[in-house]
Structures are given as C-alpha cells and as structure tokens.
Amino acid sequence: MNNRVKANIAAFITVFLWASAFPLTKIIGDQFSANSLSFMRCLIAALLMIVIGVFSKSPELHMRKPAAKKDWLYFFAAGATGFAFYYICFNKGLETLSSAESSVICATAPVITSILVYFFFKERINIIGWISILGAFAGVGIMLMWNGVFSIKVGAFWILALSVFFSFYNIISRKLTDKGYTSLEIVAYGAICASIIMIFFLPQSVSELAKADAPAVLSVIYLGLLPTGVSYILWSKAIELSERTSEVTNYIFVTPLLSTVMGFMMLREVPDMATIIGGIIIIIGVVTFSMKGTPREQ
C-alpha cells in the first residue's frame, strides 16, 4: 500500500469520526455548555495522547520533547486554532444549526486551506481542480442558502469562523511536520496547549459533569477519544503522507453527507431537497478533483 492510498484512507476515517461529532454534540448540548464541552474534549484527547506517547513501544508513537523552545509557539498556535477556538465555535454553532447545516459550512475549509497553501507552500491547483472546488463550493452554497440569504442562522458565523481556524491549523500542522514532529506529537502537544488555554473552564466542567447523566458522560468521553484524539492523529498522518495538502483537505467535502445520514439516524433530522441536490454536487466535485485536479508545485 503506497503513501497516497494510506493518506486517503486516513483522511476518510477522520472525516467519518468528525461527522459523528455533529449529531452527538447536539444530543448532549442541553447538558454541557459550549465552553466546558470544548475543554473536556481537549483534556481527554491530551490525556490519551500522553498515555500513548509514554507507554507505547512503537518508535512512531513515542513522544519526544520539543526540539526548541520556540516550537512551543507553534504548538500553542496549533492548540488554539485546531482545538480551543475550533471546538468553542463548533459547539456554539450547533446550538442553532442542524448537523447537516453545520457540516455544510465546515466544507468551506478546503477552499480556504487551498488559498493559504498557495502563499505558504507555493502549491497550485490546475484549472480542473479549481473548477471542481468551485463546483463543490456551489453545492455548499445551495444547501446553505436554499431558502434565501436572510434564512442563514447566527450559528453559521460560528461555523464559518471554525473553518478559518481549521485552515490555519492545517498550515501549522504542515509546518510542524516539516520540522520533524510526528502526527502524535503534533496532536498531543496541540491538545495539551489547548487544555492550558481553556483551563479556566475547569470548575464549570466539573459542575456540569456532576449533573449530567451517564450516557452524556460516555458521549463526552467518546468525543474526546475518537473525534478529537484519534482522528487528529489520522488527519496529521494523512497530511504527512500526502504529496499535496489540498489533496487531503478536500475530503472534508464528504463530511456533510456523512453527518446528514448520522443526523437522521440519531436525531431523525430529515434531509431536505437542498441537502440532496447540494450533496450530489459536492460529491461530483470531490470525485472530479481526486481524478483530474491533482495540484502541482510552482
């Protein structure tokens, strides 16, 4: 199995886990605030990464100390953009949006990332690739604005901010990879730094945990372990193995379809015509990009 296949498999598993977080977060949203849930997800992920890094005998999963003090700045930036701010925006957005609506706006991240990597890494996307991305983004627009511009909810702005933060996280993760850090180290130190950034939410988190029921507590643990911890390792690994950053990030376009299906299964959220039409357009864009839109360096 070559690196490109491994990167694609890791990217798909990642977006599948991320998609599951949309409906599950809505289910437990009445028992946890956006801030405390964000903190708990990061803390659980950080503890998982520390345990793996300390006790694993695999060299690839062993955590090393940062090579230079200035690298902590990158880790705190990764923790802020990919964890702390990301999850606060994520949880705030889901307070007013459905699983499908939220995931649709998240699909703008690859477009933003593609623009950023052009400036940071001089990567380019051929004309078919850009047309494919624009087509997929058009599908996002159809799903989001089917009922008119004034139908957009406040949560949309939170999720849009999330997409921007995650795009910067992709760039920072790529930078740390180039500096020699492994996927686990990037995620572990990022989650640790995010937990430090949000430590003042600890009292509120403890209070809400004490009042929550068992299924909600188990859901928080799941969100911290898989969609936050394991998935981020896979995502960093996918970026590390891929030849082009944008080739991996375009998998995010699949997330709306997955979260819509999960939203129906878990919350009985019935997809409307906008979701169906927009979803088909997104899939066509993603498939076309993967087949004909491979970016080339300048």
Short mmCIF file of N, CA and C in Angstrom, two decimals, residues 1-20 110 166 170 183 226-227 230-256 258 262 286 289-290:
data_model
loop_
_atom_site.label_atom_id
_atom_site.label_comp_id
_atom_site.label_asym_id
_atom_site.label_seq_id
_atom_site.Cartn_x
_atom_site.Cartn_y
_atom_site.Cartn_z
N MET A 1 0.85 -1.20 0.00
CA MET A 1 0.00 0.00 0.00
C MET A 1 0.89 1.25 0.00
N ASN A 2 0.76 2.09 -1.03
CA ASN A 2 1.61 3.27 -1.11
C ASN A 2 1.10 4.39 -0.20
N ASN A 3 1.91 5.44 -0.07
CA ASN A 3 1.58 6.54 0.84
C ASN A 3 0.31 7.28 0.44
N ARG A 4 0.04 7.37 -0.85
CA ARG A 4 -1.15 8.09 -1.29
C ARG A 4 -2.42 7.36 -0.87
N VAL A 5 -2.42 6.04 -0.98
CA VAL A 5 -3.57 5.25 -0.55
C VAL A 5 -3.75 5.36 0.96
N LYS A 6 -2.65 5.27 1.70
CA LYS A 6 -2.71 5.39 3.15
C LYS A 6 -3.26 6.75 3.56
N ALA A 7 -2.83 7.79 2.87
CA ALA A 7 -3.30 9.14 3.17
C ALA A 7 -4.80 9.27 2.94
N ASN A 8 -5.28 8.68 1.86
CA ASN A 8 -6.71 8.74 1.55
C ASN A 8 -7.55 7.97 2.55
N ILE A 9 -7.07 6.80 2.99
CA ILE A 9 -7.80 6.01 3.98
C ILE A 9 -7.85 6.75 5.31
N ALA A 10 -6.71 7.30 5.73
CA ALA A 10 -6.65 8.03 6.99
C ALA A 10 -7.57 9.25 6.96
N ALA A 11 -7.60 9.93 5.82
CA ALA A 11 -8.44 11.13 5.68
C ALA A 11 -9.93 10.77 5.76
N PHE A 12 -10.32 9.65 5.12
CA PHE A 12 -11.73 9.27 5.14
C PHE A 12 -12.18 8.85 6.54
N ILE A 13 -11.38 8.06 7.24
CA ILE A 13 -11.73 7.65 8.61
C ILE A 13 -11.85 8.89 9.49
N THR A 14 -10.97 9.85 9.26
CA THR A 14 -11.01 11.09 10.04
C THR A 14 -12.33 11.83 9.86
N VAL A 15 -12.74 12.04 8.62
CA VAL A 15 -13.97 12.80 8.39
C VAL A 15 -15.19 12.01 8.86
N PHE A 16 -15.11 10.68 8.84
CA PHE A 16 -16.20 9.86 9.36
C PHE A 16 -16.36 10.10 10.86
N LEU A 17 -15.26 10.10 11.59
CA LEU A 17 -15.31 10.35 13.03
C LEU A 17 -15.78 11.77 13.31
N TRP A 18 -15.28 12.71 12.53
CA TRP A 18 -15.71 14.10 12.72
C TRP A 18 -17.21 14.25 12.45
N ALA A 19 -17.71 13.56 11.44
CA ALA A 19 -19.14 13.65 11.12
C ALA A 19 -20.00 13.16 12.28
N SER A 20 -19.52 12.14 12.98
CA SER A 20 -20.30 11.60 14.10
C SER A 20 -20.41 12.59 15.25
N PRO A 110 -11.53 23.42 3.02
CA PRO A 110 -10.55 23.10 1.96
C PRO A 110 -10.29 24.27 1.02
N PHE A 166 -9.53 26.15 11.36
CA PHE A 166 -9.03 24.84 10.97
C PHE A 166 -8.09 24.93 9.78
N ASN A 170 -4.23 23.49 9.63
CA ASN A 170 -3.63 22.66 8.59
C ASN A 170 -2.24 23.17 8.21
N SER A 183 2.92 12.77 13.84
CA SER A 183 1.49 13.08 13.94
C SER A 183 1.04 13.12 15.39
N LEU A 226 -12.14 9.76 20.30
CA LEU A 226 -12.13 9.46 18.87
C LEU A 226 -12.19 10.70 17.97
N PRO A 227 -13.30 11.44 17.92
CA PRO A 227 -13.33 12.60 17.02
C PRO A 227 -12.28 13.66 17.34
N VAL A 230 -8.00 10.45 18.39
CA VAL A 230 -7.56 9.53 17.33
C VAL A 230 -7.68 10.16 15.94
N SER A 231 -8.78 10.86 15.70
CA SER A 231 -8.99 11.42 14.36
C SER A 231 -7.93 12.46 14.00
N TYR A 232 -7.47 13.22 14.99
CA TYR A 232 -6.46 14.22 14.70
C TYR A 232 -5.12 13.59 14.36
N ILE A 233 -4.82 12.46 14.98
CA ILE A 233 -3.60 11.74 14.63
C ILE A 233 -3.68 11.28 13.17
N LEU A 234 -4.84 10.71 12.81
CA LEU A 234 -5.04 10.25 11.44
C LEU A 234 -4.97 11.40 10.45
N TRP A 235 -5.53 12.55 10.84
CA TRP A 235 -5.54 13.72 9.95
C TRP A 235 -4.12 14.23 9.72
N SER A 236 -3.36 14.35 10.80
CA SER A 236 -1.98 14.80 10.68
C SER A 236 -1.16 13.81 9.85
N LYS A 237 -1.45 12.52 10.06
CA LYS A 237 -0.75 11.48 9.30
C LYS A 237 -1.10 11.57 7.82
N ALA A 238 -2.35 11.85 7.52
CA ALA A 238 -2.78 11.98 6.13
C ALA A 238 -2.06 13.14 5.44
N ILE A 239 -1.94 14.25 6.15
CA ILE A 239 -1.24 15.41 5.59
C ILE A 239 0.24 15.09 5.41
N GLU A 240 0.79 14.35 6.38
CA GLU A 240 2.20 13.98 6.31
C GLU A 240 2.49 13.07 5.12
N LEU A 241 1.59 12.14 4.82
CA LEU A 241 1.80 11.17 3.75
C LEU A 241 1.44 11.70 2.38
N SER A 242 0.59 12.71 2.33
CA SER A 242 0.12 13.21 1.05
C SER A 242 1.20 14.05 0.36
N GLU A 243 1.14 14.09 -0.96
CA GLU A 243 2.07 14.90 -1.72
C GLU A 243 1.63 16.36 -1.73
N ARG A 244 0.35 16.59 -1.64
CA ARG A 244 -0.21 17.94 -1.66
C ARG A 244 -1.23 18.08 -0.53
N THR A 245 -1.17 19.17 0.23
CA THR A 245 -2.09 19.38 1.34
C THR A 245 -3.54 19.41 0.89
N SER A 246 -3.81 20.10 -0.22
CA SER A 246 -5.18 20.25 -0.68
C SER A 246 -5.80 18.92 -1.12
N GLU A 247 -4.97 17.94 -1.50
CA GLU A 247 -5.48 16.64 -1.91
C GLU A 247 -6.19 15.94 -0.76
N VAL A 248 -5.69 16.14 0.46
CA VAL A 248 -6.29 15.55 1.66
C VAL A 248 -7.46 16.37 2.17
N THR A 249 -7.28 17.68 2.22
CA THR A 249 -8.31 18.54 2.82
C THR A 249 -9.63 18.51 2.05
N ASN A 250 -9.60 18.12 0.79
CA ASN A 250 -10.85 18.06 0.03
C ASN A 250 -11.77 16.95 0.51
N TYR A 251 -11.28 16.04 1.33
CA TYR A 251 -12.14 15.02 1.91
C TYR A 251 -13.20 15.64 2.83
N ILE A 252 -12.95 16.84 3.30
CA ILE A 252 -13.90 17.50 4.18
C ILE A 252 -15.23 17.71 3.47
N PHE A 253 -15.21 17.77 2.13
CA PHE A 253 -16.45 17.94 1.38
C PHE A 253 -17.41 16.77 1.60
N VAL A 254 -16.89 15.61 2.02
CA VAL A 254 -17.73 14.44 2.23
C VAL A 254 -18.46 14.52 3.58
N THR A 255 -17.94 15.30 4.49
CA THR A 255 -18.50 15.37 5.84
C THR A 255 -19.99 15.72 5.87
N PRO A 256 -20.48 16.68 5.07
CA PRO A 256 -21.91 16.99 5.12
C PRO A 256 -22.81 15.79 4.85
N LEU A 258 -22.08 12.57 5.32
CA LEU A 258 -21.98 11.63 6.43
C LEU A 258 -22.76 12.14 7.65
N MET A 262 -26.01 10.50 9.62
CA MET A 262 -25.94 10.24 11.05
C MET A 262 -26.98 11.06 11.81
N VAL A 286 -15.84 16.50 -5.57
CA VAL A 286 -14.76 15.78 -4.89
C VAL A 286 -14.17 14.69 -5.78
N PHE A 289 -12.13 16.22 -8.59
CA PHE A 289 -10.86 16.76 -8.10
C PHE A 289 -9.85 15.64 -7.87
N SER A 290 -10.28 14.54 -7.24
CA SER A 290 -9.35 13.45 -6.93
C SER A 290 -8.82 12.78 -8.19
#
